[in-house]
XYZ file of C-alpha atoms in Angstrom:
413
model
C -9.985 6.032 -20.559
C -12.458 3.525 -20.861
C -11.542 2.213 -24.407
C -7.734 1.681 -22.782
C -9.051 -0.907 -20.012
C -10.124 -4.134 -20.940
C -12.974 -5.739 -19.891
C -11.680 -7.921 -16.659
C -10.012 -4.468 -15.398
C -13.200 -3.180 -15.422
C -15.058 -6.514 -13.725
C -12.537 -6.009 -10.695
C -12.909 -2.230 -10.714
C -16.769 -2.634 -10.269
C -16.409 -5.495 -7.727
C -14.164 -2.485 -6.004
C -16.559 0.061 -5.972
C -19.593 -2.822 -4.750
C -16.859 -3.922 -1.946
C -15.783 -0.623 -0.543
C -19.175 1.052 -0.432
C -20.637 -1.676 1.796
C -17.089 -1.421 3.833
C -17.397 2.030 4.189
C -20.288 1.511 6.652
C -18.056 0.342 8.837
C -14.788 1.311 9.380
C -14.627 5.333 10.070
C -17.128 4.386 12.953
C -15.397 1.576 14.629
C -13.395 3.668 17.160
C -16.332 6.532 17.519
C -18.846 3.457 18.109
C -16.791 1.038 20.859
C -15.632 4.407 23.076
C -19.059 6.256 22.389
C -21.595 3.851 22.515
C -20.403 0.587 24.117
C -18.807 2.391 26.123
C -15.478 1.270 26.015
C -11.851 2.921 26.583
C -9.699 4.276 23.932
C -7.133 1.843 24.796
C -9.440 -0.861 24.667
C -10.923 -0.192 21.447
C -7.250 0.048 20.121
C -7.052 -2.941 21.246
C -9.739 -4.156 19.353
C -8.368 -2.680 15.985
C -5.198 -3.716 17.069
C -6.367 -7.541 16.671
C -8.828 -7.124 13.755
C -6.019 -5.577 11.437
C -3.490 -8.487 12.559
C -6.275 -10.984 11.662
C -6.601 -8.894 8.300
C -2.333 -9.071 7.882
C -2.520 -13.038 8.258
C -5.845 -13.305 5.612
C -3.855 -10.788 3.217
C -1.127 -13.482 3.346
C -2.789 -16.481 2.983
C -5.053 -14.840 -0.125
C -2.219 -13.443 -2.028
C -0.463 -17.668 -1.614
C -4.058 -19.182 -2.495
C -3.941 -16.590 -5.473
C -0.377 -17.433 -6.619
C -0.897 -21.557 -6.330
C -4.194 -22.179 -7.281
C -6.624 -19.597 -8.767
C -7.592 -15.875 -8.081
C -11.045 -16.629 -8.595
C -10.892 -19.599 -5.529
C -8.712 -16.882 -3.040
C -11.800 -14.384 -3.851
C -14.544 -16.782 -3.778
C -13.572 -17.685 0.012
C -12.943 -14.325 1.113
C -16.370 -13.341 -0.510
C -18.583 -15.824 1.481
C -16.497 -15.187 4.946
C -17.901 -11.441 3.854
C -21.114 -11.913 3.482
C -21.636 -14.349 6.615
C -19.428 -11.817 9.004
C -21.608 -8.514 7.598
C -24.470 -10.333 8.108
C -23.714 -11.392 11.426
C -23.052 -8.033 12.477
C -26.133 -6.416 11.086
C -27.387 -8.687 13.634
C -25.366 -8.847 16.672
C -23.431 -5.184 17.400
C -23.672 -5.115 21.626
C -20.877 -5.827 23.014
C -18.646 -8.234 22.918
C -20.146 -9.937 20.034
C -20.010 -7.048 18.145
C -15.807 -7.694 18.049
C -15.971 -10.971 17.294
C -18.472 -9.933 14.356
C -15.432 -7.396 12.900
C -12.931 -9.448 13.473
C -14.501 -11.767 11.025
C -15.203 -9.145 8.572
C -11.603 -7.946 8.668
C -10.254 -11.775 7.819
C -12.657 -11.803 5.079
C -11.522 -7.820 3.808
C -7.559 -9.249 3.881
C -8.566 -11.983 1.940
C -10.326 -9.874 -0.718
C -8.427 -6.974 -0.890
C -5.251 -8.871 -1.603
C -7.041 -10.481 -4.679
C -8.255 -7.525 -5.745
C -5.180 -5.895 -5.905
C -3.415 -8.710 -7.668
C -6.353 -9.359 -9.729
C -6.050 -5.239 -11.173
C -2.147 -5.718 -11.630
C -3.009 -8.552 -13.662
C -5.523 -8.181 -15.872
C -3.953 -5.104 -17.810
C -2.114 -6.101 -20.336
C 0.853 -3.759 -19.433
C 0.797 -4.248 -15.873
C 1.705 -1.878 -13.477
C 0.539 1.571 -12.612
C -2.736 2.371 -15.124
C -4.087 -1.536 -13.275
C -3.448 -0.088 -10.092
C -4.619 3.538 -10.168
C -7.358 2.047 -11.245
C -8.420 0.332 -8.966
C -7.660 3.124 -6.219
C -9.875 5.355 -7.541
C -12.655 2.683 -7.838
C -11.882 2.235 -3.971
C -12.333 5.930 -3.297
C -15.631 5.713 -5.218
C -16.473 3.414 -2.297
C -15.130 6.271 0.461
C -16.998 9.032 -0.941
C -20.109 7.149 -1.182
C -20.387 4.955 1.655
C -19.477 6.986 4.845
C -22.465 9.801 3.067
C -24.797 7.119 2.951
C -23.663 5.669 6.619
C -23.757 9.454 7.594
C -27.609 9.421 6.940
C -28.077 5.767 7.993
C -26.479 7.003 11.368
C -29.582 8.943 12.724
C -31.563 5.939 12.864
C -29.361 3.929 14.758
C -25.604 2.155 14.157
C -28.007 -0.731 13.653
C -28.916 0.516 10.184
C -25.333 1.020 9.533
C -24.494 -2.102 9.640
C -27.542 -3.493 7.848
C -26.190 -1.496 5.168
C -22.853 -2.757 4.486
C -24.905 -6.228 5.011
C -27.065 -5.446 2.012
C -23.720 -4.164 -0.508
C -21.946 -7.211 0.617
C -24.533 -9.161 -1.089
C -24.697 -6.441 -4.184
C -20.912 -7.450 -4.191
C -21.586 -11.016 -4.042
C -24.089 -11.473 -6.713
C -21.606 -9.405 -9.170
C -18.585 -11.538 -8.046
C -20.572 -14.780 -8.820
C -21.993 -13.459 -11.842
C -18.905 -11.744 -13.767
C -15.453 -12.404 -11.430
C -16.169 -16.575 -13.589
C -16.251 -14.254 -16.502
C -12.384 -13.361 -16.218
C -9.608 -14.874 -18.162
C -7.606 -16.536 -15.085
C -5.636 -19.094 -17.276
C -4.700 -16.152 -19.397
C -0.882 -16.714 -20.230
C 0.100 -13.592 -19.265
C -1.482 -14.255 -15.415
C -0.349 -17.581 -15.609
C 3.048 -16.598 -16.170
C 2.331 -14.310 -13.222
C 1.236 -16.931 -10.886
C 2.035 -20.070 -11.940
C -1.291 -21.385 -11.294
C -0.678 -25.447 -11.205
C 2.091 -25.257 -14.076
C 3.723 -28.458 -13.989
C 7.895 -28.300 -14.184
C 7.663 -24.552 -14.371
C 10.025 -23.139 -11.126
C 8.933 -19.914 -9.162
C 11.671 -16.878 -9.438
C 13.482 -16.420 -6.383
C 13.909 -12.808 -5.134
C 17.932 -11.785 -5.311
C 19.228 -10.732 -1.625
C 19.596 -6.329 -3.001
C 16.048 -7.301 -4.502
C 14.400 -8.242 -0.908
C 15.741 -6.088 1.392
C 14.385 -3.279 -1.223
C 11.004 -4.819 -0.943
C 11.160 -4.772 2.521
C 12.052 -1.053 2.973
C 9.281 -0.439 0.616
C 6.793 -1.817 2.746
C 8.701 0.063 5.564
C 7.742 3.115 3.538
C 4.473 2.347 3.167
C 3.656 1.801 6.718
C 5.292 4.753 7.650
C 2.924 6.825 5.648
C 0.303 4.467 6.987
C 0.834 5.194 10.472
C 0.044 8.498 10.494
C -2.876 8.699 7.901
C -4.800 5.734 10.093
C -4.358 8.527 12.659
C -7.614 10.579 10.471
C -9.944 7.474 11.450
C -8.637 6.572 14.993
C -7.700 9.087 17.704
C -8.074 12.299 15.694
C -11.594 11.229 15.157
C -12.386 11.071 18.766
C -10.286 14.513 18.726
C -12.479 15.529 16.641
C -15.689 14.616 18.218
C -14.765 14.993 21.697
C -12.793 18.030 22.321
C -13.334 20.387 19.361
C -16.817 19.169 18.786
C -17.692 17.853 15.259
C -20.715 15.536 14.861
C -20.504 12.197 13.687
C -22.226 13.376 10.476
C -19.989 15.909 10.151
C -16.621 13.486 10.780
C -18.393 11.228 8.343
C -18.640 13.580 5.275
C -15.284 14.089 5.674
C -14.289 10.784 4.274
C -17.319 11.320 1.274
C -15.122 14.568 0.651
C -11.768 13.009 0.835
C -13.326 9.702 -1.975
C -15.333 12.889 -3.994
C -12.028 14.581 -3.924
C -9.969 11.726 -5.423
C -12.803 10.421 -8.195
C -13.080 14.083 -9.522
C -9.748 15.012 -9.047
C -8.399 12.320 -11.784
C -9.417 14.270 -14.419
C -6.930 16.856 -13.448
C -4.099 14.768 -11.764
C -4.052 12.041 -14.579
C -2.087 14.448 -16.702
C 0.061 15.559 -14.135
C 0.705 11.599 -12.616
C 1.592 10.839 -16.490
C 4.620 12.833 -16.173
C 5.873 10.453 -12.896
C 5.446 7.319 -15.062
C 8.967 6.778 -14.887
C 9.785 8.569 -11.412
C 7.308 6.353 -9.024
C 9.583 7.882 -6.354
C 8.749 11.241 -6.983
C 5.252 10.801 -7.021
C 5.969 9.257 -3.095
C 8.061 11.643 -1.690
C 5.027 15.002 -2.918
C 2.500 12.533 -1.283
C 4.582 12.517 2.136
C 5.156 16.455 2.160
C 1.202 16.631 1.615
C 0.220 14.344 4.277
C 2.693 16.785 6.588
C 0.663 19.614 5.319
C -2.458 17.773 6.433
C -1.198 17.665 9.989
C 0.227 20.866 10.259
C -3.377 22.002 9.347
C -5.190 19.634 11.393
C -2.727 20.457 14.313
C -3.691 24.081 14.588
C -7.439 23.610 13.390
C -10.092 24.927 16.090
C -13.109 24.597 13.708
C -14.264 22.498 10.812
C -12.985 23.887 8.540
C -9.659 23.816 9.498
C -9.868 19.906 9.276
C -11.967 19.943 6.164
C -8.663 21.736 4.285
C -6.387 19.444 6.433
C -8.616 16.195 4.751
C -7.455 18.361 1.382
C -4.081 18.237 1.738
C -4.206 14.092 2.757
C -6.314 13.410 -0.181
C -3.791 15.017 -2.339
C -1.128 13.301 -0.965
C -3.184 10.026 -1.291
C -3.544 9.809 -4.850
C 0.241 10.461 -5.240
C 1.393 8.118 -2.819
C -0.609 5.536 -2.666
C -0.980 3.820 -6.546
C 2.850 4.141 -6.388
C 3.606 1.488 -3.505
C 1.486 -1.439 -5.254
C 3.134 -0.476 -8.551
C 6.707 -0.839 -7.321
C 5.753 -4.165 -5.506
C 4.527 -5.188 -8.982
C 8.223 -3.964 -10.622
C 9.810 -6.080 -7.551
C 7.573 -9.536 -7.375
C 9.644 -12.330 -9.278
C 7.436 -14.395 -11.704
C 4.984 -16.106 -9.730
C 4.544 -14.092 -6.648
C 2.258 -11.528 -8.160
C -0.169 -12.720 -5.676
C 1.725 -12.528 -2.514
C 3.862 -9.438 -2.915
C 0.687 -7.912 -3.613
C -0.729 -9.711 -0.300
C 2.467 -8.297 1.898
C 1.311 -4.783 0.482
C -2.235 -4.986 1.988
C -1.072 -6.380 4.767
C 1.347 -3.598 5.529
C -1.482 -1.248 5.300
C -3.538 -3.324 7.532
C -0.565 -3.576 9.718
C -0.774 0.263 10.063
C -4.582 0.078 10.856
C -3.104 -2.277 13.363
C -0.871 -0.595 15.381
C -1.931 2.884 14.499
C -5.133 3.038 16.817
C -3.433 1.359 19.778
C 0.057 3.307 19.773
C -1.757 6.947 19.012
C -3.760 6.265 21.984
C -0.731 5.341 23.860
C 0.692 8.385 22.932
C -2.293 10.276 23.740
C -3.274 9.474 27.267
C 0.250 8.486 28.799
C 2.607 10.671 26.597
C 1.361 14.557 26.059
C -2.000 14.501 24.929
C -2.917 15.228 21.038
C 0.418 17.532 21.109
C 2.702 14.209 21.090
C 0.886 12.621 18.777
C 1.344 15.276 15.950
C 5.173 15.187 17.110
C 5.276 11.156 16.358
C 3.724 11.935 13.282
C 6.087 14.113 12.107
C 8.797 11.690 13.088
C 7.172 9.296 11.329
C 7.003 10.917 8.406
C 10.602 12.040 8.299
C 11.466 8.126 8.455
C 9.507 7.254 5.577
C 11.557 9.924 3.499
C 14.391 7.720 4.713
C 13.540 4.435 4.081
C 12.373 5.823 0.041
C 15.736 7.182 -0.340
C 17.090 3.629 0.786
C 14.976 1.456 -1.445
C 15.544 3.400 -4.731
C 18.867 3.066 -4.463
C 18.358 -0.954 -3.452
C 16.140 -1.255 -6.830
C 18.505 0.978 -9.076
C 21.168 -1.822 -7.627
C 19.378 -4.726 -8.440
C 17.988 -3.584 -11.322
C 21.542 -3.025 -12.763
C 22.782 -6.452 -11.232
C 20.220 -8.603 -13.098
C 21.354 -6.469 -16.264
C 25.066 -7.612 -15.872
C 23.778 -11.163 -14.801
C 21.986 -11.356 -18.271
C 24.627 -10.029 -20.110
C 27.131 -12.589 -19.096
C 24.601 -15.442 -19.322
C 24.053 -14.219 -23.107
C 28.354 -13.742 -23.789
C 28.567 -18.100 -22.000
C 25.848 -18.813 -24.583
């Protein structure tokens, strides 16, 4: 594998890993920390989330347009110092309500970031596409299984630590982005082509009406799946923790087992994902009938265990689903909006993280207890089967479209 990546892949697959890990101190806790230990409603803290993910939408948005216009390496530079300076902060001031102002800045900065990252791995494979972006999942999951472990252990001493932690990776990710991120090939042609990064009298693409309205149910899709899966690190965590029981530690290593899970489990699903290369589809509609298995599990599970298979069955249906969505965004961008399709995918996720915390807690206290939730889940879940079925058949239409287009365009010429 390593001989078919080149050598910026791998720069942006290490920044990844560096990113995540230090990120990974922070985020499975947010909703156990503001109800637990600041004391703080679940409604409120939804709140919370609620905001910090739409900051993270808008930062997506404006990275993946700084990316596109003017240079990858300037969108990431700016989201990597607004990292460093809100981790820090935090490390620092955690009581309340500084403590939300402090994540709110960290979640601009992660929009920012995570958008160039994305585009960055899409781009810097020669072919494009799927290998750039599975790539750079699993060097994300790296991040999941180690971080929450080493927050796990951090944890007894205090959330204090915790958050000193992901202060001291920030700055392991820092030093590597200023070191080797200069090192990449930004005015390569074939990212230039991409992004049209200050090419005079060369026009952007402009997406055809079929083409957009797919792109839009894909990201319809993908927050679909998203809504439910946030579910794991919101209210089923205080589920978890509350009513059945399960230590922070314990919640904790179940994110190490779910990035363990999808590092080690390449080496068996590789082979098995090479046979979707051409049905990207397929590969989302197993990941959606997994992540129903996962709450059918989790729904009936009355010890650890029980959630510990149900984390199984989501990590499965992780590493089918999620590599697809970025890679069909890639198939759908016109030239030069690499950058800001890529941005719009992020952001739908963070959209998710959004709304997810807020509505499931909604659902929970006003609406049936954990019982409704599964039920909106399941809903969900059936829509995003939907809304695939939908956007295939948008992209097989303009797909074929831009075929006739060019064939009359070469029978004028």
């Amino acid at each position: 594998m390593t001989k078919l990546l080149p050598r910026d892949l791998w720069i942006v697959i290490v920044g990844m890993v560096l990113l995540y890990t230090g990120l990974s101190f922070i985020w499975p806790f947010n909703m156990v920390y503001m109800t637990g230990e600041l004391g703080m409603s679940g409604t409120d803290a939804s709140l919370v989330l609620l905001v910090n993910s739409f900051v993270g939408i808008i930062s997506s948005i404006i990275g993946g347009l700084i990316f596109d216009r003017f240079s990858g390496y300037i969108s990431l530079w700016i989201g990597t110092v607004i990292l460093v300076i809100g981790t820090l902060s935090l490390s620092l001031f955690h009581g309340y309500p500084t403590f939300i102002w402090n994540l709110w800045l960290v979640g601009f900065a992660m929009g920012m970031v995570f958008s160039g990252l994305y585009a960055a791995a899409g781009l810097t494979h020669p072919a494009g596409g799927r290998t750039g972006f599975n790539a750079i999942y699993v060097a994300q999951n790296i991040g999941v299984a180690v971080g929450p472990f080493l927050a796990g252990l951090l944890s007894g001493f205090g959330m204090g630590k915790v958050y000193l932690g992901a202060f001291l990776f920030a700055i392991f990710y820092a030093v590597f982005f200023f070191v080797f991120f200069r090192k990449i090939d930004w005015k390569s042609e074939h990212i230039g082509s991409e992004t049209k990064h200050r090419k005079r009298g060369m026009k952007r693409s402009r997406p055809t009406l079929v083409g957009l309205f797919s792109m839009i149910l894909l990201l319809a899709t993908y927050l679909f799946c998203q809504l439910p899966h946030v579910q794991w690190q919101s209210n089923l965590s205080t589920y978890m923790t509350s009513d059945v029981g399960i230590s922070t530690a314990e919640y904790g290593k179940l994110w190490s087992l779910n990035g363990a899970l999808i590092v080690l489990g390449q080496f068996v699903l590789i082979p098995i994902v090479a046979r979707f290369k051409r049905h990207l589809h397929a590969q989302i509609y197993i990941g959606i009938l997994l992540f129903a298995l996962s709450f059918i599990v989790a729904m009936h599970a009355n010890a650890y265990s029980g959630f510990v298979l149900g984390m199984i069955f989501l990590t499965l249906g992780e590493m089918f689903a999620w590599p697809a969505v970025p890679t069909i965004a890639y198939q759908l961008a016109p030239k030069g909006s690499a950058g800001l399709y890529q941005g719009l995918v992020n952001g739908m996720a963070t959209a998710a993280r959004m709304l997810a915390p807020f509505l499931g807690a909604v659902v929970v206290e006003n609406f049936g207890g954990i019982t409704a939730l599964f039920v909106g889940i399941f809903i969900l879940l059936g829509m995003a089967v939907l809304s695939t079925i939908l956007q295939r058949s948008l992209q097989i239409r303009d797909k074929r479209n831009k075929a006739l287009k060019g064939e009359e365009l070469s029978e004028n010429l």
